[in-house]
Short mmCIF file of C-alpha atoms in Angstrom, two decimals:
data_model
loop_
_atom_site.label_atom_id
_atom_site.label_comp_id
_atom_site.label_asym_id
_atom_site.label_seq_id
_atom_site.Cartn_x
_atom_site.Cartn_y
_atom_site.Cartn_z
CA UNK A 1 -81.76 59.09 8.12
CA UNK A 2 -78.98 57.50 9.92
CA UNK A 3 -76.50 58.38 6.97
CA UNK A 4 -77.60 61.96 7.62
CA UNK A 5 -77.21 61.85 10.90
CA UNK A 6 -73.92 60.25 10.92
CA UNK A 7 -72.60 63.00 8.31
CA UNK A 8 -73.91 66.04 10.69
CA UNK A 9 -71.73 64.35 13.18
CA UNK A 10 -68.77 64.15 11.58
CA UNK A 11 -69.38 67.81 10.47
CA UNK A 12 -69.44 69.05 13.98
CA UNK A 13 -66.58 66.90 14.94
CA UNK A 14 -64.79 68.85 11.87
CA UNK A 15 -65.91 72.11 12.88
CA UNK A 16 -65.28 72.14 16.67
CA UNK A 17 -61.67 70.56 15.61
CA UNK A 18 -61.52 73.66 13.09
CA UNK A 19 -62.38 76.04 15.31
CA UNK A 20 -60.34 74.64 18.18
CA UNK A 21 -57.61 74.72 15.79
CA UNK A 22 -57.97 78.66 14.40
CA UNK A 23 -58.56 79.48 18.55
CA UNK A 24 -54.82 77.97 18.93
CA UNK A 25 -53.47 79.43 15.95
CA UNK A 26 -54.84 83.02 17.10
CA UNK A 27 -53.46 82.17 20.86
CA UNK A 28 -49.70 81.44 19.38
CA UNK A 29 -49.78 84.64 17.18
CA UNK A 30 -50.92 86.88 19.85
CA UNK A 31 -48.21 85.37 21.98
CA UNK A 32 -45.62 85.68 19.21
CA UNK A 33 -46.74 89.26 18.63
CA UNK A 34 -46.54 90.44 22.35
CA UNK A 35 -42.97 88.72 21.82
CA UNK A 36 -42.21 91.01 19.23
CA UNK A 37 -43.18 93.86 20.64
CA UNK A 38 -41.38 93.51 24.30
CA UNK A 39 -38.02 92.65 21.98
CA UNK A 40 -38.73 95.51 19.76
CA UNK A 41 -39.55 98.19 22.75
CA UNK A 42 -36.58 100.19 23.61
CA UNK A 43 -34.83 99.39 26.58
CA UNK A 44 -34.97 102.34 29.80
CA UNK A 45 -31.20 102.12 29.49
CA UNK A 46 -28.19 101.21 27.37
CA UNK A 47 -24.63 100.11 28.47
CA UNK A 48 -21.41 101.73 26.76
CA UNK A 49 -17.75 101.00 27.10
CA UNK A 50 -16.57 104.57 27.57
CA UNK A 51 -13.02 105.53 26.53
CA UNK A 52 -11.55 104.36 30.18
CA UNK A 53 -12.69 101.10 29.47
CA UNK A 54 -15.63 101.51 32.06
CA UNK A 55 -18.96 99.76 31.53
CA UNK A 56 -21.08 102.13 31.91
CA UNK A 57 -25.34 102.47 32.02
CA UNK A 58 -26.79 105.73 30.55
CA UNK A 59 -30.58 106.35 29.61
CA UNK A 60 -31.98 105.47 26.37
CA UNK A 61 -33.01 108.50 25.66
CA UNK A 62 -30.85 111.16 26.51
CA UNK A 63 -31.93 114.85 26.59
CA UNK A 64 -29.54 116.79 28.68
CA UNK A 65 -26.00 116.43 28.32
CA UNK A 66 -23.13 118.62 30.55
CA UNK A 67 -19.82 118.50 30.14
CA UNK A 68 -16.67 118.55 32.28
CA UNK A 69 -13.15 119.13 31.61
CA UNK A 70 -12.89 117.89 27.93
CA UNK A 71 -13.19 121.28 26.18
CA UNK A 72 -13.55 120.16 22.65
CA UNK A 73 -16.25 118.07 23.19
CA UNK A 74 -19.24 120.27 23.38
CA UNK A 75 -18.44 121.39 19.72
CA UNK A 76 -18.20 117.99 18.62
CA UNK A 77 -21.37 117.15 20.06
CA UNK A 78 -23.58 120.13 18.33
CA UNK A 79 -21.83 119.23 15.27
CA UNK A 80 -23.09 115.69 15.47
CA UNK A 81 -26.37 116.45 16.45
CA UNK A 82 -26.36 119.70 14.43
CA UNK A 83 -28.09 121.57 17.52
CA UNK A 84 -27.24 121.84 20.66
CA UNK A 85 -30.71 122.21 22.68
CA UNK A 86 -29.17 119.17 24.55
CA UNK A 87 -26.05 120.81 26.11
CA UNK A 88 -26.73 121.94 29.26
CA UNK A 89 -23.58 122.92 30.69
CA UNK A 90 -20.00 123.08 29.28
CA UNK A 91 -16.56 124.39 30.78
CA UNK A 92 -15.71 127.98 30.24
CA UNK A 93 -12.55 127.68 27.68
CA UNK A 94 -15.34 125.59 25.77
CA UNK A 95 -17.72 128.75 25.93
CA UNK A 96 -15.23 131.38 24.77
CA UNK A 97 -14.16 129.19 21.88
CA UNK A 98 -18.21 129.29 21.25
CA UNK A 99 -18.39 133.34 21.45
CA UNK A 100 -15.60 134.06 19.45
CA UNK A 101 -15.58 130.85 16.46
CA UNK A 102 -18.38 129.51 14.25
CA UNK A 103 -20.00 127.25 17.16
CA UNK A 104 -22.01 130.18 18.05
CA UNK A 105 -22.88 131.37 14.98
CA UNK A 106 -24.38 128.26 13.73
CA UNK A 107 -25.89 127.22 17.31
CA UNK A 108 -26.46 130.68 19.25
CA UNK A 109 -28.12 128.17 21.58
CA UNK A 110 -24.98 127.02 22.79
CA UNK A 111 -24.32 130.41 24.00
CA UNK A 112 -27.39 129.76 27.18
CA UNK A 113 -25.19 126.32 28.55
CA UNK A 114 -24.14 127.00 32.44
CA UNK A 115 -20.63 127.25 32.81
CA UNK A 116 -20.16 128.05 36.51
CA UNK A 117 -20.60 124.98 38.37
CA UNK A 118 -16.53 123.69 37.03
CA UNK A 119 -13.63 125.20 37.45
CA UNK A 120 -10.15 123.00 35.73
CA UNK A 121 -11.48 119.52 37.31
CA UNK A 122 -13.29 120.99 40.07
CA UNK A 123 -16.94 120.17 39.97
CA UNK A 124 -19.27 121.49 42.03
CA UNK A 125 -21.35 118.53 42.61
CA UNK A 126 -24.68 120.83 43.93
CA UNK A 127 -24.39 123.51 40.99
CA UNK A 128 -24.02 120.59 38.20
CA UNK A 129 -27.48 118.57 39.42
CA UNK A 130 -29.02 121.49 39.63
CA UNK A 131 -28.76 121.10 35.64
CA UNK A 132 -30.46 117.87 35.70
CA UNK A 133 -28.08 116.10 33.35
CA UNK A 134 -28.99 113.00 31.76
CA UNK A 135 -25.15 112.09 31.01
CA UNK A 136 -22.22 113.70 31.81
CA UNK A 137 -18.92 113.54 29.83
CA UNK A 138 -15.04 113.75 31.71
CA UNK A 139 -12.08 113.61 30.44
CA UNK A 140 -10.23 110.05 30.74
CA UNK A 141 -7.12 111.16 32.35
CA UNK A 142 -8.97 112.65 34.98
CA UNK A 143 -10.23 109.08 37.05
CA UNK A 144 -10.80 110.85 40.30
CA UNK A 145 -13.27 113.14 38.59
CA UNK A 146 -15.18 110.25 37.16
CA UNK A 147 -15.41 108.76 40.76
CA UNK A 148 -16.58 111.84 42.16
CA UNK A 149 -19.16 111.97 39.73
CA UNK A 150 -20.59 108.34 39.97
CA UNK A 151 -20.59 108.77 43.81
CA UNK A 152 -23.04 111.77 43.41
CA UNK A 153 -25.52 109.76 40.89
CA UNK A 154 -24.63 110.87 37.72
CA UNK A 155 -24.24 108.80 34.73
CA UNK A 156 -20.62 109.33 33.85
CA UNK A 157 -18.37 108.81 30.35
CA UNK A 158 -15.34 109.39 30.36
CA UNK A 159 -14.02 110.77 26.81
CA UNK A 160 -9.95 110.48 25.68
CA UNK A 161 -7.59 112.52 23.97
CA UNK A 162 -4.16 110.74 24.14
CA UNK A 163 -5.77 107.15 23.82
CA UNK A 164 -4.77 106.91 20.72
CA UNK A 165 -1.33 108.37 20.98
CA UNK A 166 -2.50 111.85 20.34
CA UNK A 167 -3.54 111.11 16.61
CA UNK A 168 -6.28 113.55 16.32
CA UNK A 169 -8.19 111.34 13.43
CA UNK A 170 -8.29 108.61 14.60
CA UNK A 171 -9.28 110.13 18.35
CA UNK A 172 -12.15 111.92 16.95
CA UNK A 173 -12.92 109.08 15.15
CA UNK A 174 -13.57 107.13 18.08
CA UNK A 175 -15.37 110.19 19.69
CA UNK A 176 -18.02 109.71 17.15
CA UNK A 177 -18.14 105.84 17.27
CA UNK A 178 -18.65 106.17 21.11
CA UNK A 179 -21.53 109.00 20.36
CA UNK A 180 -23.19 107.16 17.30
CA UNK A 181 -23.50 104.40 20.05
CA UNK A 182 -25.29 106.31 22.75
CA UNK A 183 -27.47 107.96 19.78
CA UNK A 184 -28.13 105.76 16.89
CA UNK A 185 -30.40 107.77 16.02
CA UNK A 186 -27.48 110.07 14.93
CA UNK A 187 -25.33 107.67 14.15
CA UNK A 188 -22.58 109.71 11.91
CA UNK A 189 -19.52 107.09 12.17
CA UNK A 190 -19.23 105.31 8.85
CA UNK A 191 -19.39 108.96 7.18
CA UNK A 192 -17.05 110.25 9.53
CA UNK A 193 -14.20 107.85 9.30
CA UNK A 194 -14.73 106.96 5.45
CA UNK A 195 -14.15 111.13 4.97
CA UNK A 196 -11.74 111.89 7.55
CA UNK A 197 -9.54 108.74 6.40
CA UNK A 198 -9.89 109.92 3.12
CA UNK A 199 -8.57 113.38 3.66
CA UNK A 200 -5.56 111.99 5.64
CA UNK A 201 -4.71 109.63 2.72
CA UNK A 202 -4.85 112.69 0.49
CA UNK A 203 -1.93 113.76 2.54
CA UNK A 204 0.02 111.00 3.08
CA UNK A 205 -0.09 110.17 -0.39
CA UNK A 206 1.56 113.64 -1.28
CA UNK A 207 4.04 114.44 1.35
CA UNK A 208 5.58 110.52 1.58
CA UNK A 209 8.33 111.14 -0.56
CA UNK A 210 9.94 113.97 0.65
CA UNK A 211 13.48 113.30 1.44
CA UNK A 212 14.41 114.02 5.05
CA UNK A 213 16.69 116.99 4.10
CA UNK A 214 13.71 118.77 2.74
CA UNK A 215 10.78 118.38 5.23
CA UNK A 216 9.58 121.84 6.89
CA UNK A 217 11.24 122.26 10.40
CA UNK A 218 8.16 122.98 12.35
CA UNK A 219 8.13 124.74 15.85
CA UNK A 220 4.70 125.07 18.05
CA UNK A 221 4.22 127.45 19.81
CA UNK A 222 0.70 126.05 22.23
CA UNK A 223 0.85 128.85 25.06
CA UNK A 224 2.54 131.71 25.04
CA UNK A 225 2.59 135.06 27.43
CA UNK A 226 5.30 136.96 29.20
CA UNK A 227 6.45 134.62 31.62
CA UNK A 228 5.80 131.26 29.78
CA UNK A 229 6.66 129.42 26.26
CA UNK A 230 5.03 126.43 25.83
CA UNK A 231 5.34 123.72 23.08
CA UNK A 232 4.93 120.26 21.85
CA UNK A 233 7.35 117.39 22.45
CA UNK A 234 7.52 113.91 21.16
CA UNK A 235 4.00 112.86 23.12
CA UNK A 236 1.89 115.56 22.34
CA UNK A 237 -0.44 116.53 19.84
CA UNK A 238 2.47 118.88 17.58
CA UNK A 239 4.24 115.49 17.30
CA UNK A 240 1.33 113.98 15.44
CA UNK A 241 0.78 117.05 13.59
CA UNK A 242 3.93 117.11 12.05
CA UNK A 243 4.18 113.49 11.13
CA UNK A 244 0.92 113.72 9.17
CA UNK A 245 1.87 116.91 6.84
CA UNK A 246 5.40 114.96 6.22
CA UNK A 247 7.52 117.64 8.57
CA UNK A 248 9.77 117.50 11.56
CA UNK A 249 8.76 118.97 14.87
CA UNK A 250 11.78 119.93 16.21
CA UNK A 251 11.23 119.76 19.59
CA UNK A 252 10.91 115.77 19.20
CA UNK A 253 13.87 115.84 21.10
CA UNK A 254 11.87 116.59 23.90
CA UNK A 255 9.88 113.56 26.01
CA UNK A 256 7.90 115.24 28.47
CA UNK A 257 4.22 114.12 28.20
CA UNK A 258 1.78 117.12 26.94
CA UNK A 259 3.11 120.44 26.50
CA UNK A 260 6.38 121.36 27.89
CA UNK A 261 7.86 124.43 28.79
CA UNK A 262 11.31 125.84 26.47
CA UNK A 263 13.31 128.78 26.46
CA UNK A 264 14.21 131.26 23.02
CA UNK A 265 17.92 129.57 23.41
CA UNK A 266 16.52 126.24 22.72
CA UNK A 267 13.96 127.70 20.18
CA UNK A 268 17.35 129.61 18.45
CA UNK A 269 19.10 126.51 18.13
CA UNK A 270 16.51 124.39 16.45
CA UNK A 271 15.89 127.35 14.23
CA UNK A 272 12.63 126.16 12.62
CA UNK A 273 11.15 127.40 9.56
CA UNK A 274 7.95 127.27 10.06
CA UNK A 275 5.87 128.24 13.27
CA UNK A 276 2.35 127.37 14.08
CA UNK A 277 0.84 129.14 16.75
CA UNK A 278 -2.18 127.71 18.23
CA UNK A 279 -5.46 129.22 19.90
CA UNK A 280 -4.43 128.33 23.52
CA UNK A 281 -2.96 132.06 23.20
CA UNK A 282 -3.96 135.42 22.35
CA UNK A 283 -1.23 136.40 19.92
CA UNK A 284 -0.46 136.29 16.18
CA UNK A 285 2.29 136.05 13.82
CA UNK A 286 2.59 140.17 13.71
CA UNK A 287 3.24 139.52 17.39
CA UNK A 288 6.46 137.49 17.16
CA UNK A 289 7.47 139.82 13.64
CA UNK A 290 7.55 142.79 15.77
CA UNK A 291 8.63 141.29 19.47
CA UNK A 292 5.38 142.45 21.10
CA UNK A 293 5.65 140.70 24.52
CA UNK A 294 8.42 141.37 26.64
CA UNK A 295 11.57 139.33 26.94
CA UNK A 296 11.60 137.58 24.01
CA UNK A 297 13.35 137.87 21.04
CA UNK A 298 11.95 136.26 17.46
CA UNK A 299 14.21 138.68 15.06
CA UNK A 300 16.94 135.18 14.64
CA UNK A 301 14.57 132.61 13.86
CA UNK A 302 14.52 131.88 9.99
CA UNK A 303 10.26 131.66 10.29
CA UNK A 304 10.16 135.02 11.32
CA UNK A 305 12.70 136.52 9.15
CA UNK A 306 10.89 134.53 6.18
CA UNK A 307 6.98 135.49 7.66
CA UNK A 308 6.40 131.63 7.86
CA UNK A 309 4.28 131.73 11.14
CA UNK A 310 0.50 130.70 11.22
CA UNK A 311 -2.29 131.21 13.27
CA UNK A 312 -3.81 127.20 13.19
CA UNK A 313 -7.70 127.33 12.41
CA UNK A 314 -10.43 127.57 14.78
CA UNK A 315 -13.87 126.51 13.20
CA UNK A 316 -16.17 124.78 15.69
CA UNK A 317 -12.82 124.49 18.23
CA UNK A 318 -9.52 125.48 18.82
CA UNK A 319 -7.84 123.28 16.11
CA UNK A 320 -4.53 122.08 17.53
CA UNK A 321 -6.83 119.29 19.90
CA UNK A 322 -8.92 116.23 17.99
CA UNK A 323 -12.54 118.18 17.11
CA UNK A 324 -14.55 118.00 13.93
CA UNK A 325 -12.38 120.51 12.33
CA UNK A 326 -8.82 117.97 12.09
CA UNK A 327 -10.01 116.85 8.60
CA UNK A 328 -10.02 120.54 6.95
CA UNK A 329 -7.11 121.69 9.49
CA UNK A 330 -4.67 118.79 8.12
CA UNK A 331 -5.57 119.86 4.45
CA UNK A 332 -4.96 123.70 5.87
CA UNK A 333 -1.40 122.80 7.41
CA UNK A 334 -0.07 120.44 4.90
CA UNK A 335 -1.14 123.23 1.79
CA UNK A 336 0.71 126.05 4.44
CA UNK A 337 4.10 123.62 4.88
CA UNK A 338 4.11 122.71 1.19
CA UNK A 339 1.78 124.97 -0.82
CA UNK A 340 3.40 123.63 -4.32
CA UNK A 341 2.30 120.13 -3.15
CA UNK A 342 -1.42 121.27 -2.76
CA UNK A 343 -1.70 124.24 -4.81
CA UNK A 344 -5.06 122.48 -6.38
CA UNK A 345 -6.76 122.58 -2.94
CA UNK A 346 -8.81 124.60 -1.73
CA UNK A 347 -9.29 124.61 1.82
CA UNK A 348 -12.55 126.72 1.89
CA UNK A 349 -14.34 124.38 -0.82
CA UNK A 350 -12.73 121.65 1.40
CA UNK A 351 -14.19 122.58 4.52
CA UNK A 352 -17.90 123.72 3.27
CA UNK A 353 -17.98 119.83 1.17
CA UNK A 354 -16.45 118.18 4.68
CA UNK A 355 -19.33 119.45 6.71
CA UNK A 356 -21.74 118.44 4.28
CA UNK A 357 -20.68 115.54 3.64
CA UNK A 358 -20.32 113.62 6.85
CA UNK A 359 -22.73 116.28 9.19
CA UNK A 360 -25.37 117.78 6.59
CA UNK A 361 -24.40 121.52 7.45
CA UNK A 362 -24.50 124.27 4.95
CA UNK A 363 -21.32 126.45 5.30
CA UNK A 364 -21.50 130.02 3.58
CA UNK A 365 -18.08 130.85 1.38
CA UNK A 366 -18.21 133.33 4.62
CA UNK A 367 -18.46 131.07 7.36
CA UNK A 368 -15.77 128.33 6.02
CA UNK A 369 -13.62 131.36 4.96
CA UNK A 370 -13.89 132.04 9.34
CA UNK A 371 -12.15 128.92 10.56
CA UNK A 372 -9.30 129.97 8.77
CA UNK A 373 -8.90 133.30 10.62
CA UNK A 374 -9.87 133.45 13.98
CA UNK A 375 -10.32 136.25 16.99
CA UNK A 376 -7.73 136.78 18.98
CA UNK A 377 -10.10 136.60 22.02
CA UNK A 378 -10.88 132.92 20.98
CA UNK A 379 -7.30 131.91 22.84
CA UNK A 380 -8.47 133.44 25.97
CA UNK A 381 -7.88 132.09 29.34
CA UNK A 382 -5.17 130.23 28.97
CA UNK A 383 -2.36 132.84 30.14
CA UNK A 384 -0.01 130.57 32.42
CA UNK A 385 1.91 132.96 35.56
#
C-alpha cells in the first residue's frame, strides 16, 4: 500500500509538472503568434524618398492619386497599374495627350480625371481637396509647389525629369522604382529596367561605330508656331536623344537649360539632315515641305529638300519627355536615322512585345501601329505668343 501510494504521488507530481509545462508552452506560442501577426500587419503608412530627396509619409494603401505639373506621369501611372480608376485629377496637356493617343483608348476611364483645379504650377488648393487625394505627385523643379502642397495637408512626391541629366531611360526607370515602392503590390521595376536596358543596348551596340563624319545631323524642332521656334540645346532632352541613336544634335552648341528659342538663320547654318518634330506642336513634316506658317522659310534645309522630317511617336504620351513609350521610341528613331542599321526591326512587333513584356497589355497590330502616327490635336496647347 505505501508503494502504491508513493507511485500515485509521483504521478501527480509528473502530471501537474506536465501540464504546467504544455500551459507555458501554449502561453509562449500565443505570445510568439500575436508577435507575428503585429510584424506581419501592414503598417497605416509608408515613408518614401521622393525624387527631391524628401522623406516623405504616404498611406499604405493608396486609392486616389492627382497629379500636378508633371504631364507624363499620369500615363505612366495607368500603364503601371494597367487602369487608372485611381487617377483622380491630372493637368490638362496630360488630358489632351489622353483624348487624342492610345491612353484613352485603353483606359477611357482616364478621360473622367478633374483637370480644372491647376493651371502651369498654379494649384488651387480648395478645388484639388475637393478630390480627396490620397497622394499627390509635383514635379521636382517646382519646390515652392511642393511646399504649398504640404502646408495644405496633402501627402506630396515630388517626381524628376532632368535628375538624371535628361536621360529618358534611366529617368523613367527611376519613375517606376519610386512607384513599385509606394505599390509593391505592382511592383514592375526589375521588368522594366531589365527590358528598357535591353532595348538601349540594342542601340548602342549598332550605332557605336559610326565615324563622326557620318552620324545624322539632327535638328528638333519642340515648339513651333508663328512667332516662336523652339529647340533642344546641350541640357535638354534632344541632347540625350541624339547621343543614344549615335547622331549629332546640332544645336549642342547651344547651353541654355531646357528648350531654347533659335532663329531659321541659325537653323540654315547648321543645315541638319534630319528633323524631328515633337508633339509639343500641332504641325507635321508637310507643314515645313510646303512653308505653311508664316515667316519661315524650310525650302534651304537639306531635311526638307530630302523629306527627312518626322513626327516623334505618341503612344501613352508625347514621346520626346521620359514615359513608358522611350523604349519603342529609341528603336523608332534610331531605325528612322539609320534604317540600313535596323532594317530587321520592327517597331510595331517591338512595341506590342514591350508592353507585354514588362506591363501585361495586349496591343492590337492597330493600336501599336497608332503610336507611330499621331493627331495633330495631340500637340495642343502648347502655342507660345
Amino acid at each position: 500500500m505505501k508503494k502504491a501510494s508513493f507511485l500515485n504521488k509521483k504521478t501527480t507530481k509528473l502530471l501537474v509538472l506536465m501540464l504546467a509545462l504544455a500551459m507555458t508552452m501554449m502561453s509562449l506560442a500565443a505570445c510568439g503568434s500575436s508577435g507575428d501577426s503585429e510584424e506581419a500587419a501592414s503598417p497605416d503608412v509608408i515613408t518614401v524618398t521622393d525624387h527631391a530627396d524628401n522623406q516623405v509619409e504616404v498611406p499604405a494603401k493608396i486609392d486616389k492619386i492627382a497629379v500636378c505639373d508633371i504631364f507624363p506621369l499620369p500615363s505612366v501611372l495607368a500603364v503601371f497599374f494597367d487602369s487608372a480608376d485611381k487617377i483622380v485629377g491630372m493637368p490638362e496637356p496630360s488630358m489632351t495627350a489622353a483624348q487624342n493617343g492610345l491612353l484613352g483608348q485603353l483606359y477611357p476611364e482616364i478621360l473622367n480625371a478633374e483637370t480644372g483645379y491647376i493651371d502651369g504650377t498654379n494649384v488651387n488648393m480648395e478645388e484639388l481637396a475637393a478630390l480627396e487625394p490620397d497622394v499627390v505627385f509635383y514635379s521636382a523643379s517646382s519646390p515652392e509647389l511642393g511646399d504649398q502642397l504640404r502646408d495644405a495637408g496633402f501627402a506630396a512626391v515630388a517626381i524628376s525629369v532632368n535628375k538624371w541629366d535628361y536621360n529618358c531611360i534611366e529617368t523613367l526607370n527611376n519613375w517606376i522604382d519610386l512607384l513599385s515602392q509606394m505599390f509593391p503590390e505592382s511592383d514592375k521595376a526589375e521588368l522594366c529596367r531589365t527590358k528598357s536596358e535591353e532595348m538601349y543596348s540594342l542601340v548602342q551596340d549598332r550605332v557605336k561605330d559610326i565615324p563622326d563624319e557620318e552620324k545624322a545631323n539632327a535638328f528638333f524642332l519642340f515648339q513651333y508656331s508663328d512667332t516662336t521656334l523652339l529647340t533642344s540645346g546641350q541640357q535638354f532632352f534632344g541632347q540625350w536623344w541624339a547621343d543614344a541613336i549615335g547622331a549629332k544634335n546640332v544645336a549642342q552648341e547651344l547651353s541654355t537649360d531646357n528648350s531654347v528659342a533659335v532663329n531659321m538663320e541659325q537653323v540654315y547654318s547648321w543645315n541638319p539632315d534630319l528633323i524631328f518634330m515633337t508633339n509639343f506642336n500641332t504641325f507635321y513634316p508637310d507643314d515645313l515641305y510646303n512653308n505653311t506658317v508664316e515667316g519661315y522659310d524650310w525650302s534651304p534645309v537639306k531635311a526638307v529638300q530630302d523629306k527627312n522630317v518626322y513626327k516623334m511617336p505618341l503612344g501613352m504620351y508625347r514621346s520626346y519627355t521620359p514615359g513608358v513609350d522611350c523604349p519603342v521610341t529609341l528603336l523608332w528613331m534610331a531605325k528612322t536615322a539609320y534604317p540600313e542599321k535596323f532594317e530587321d526591326i520592327d517597331v510595331i512587333s517591338e512595341a506590342k512585345t514591350y508592353y507585354k513584356d514588362v506591363f501585361g497589355i495586349d496591343l492590337t497590330d492597330e493600336q501599336a501601329q497608332s503610336i507611330f502616327e499621331p493627331a495633330q490635336s495631340a500637340g495642343g496647347g502648347f502655342a507660345y505668343q
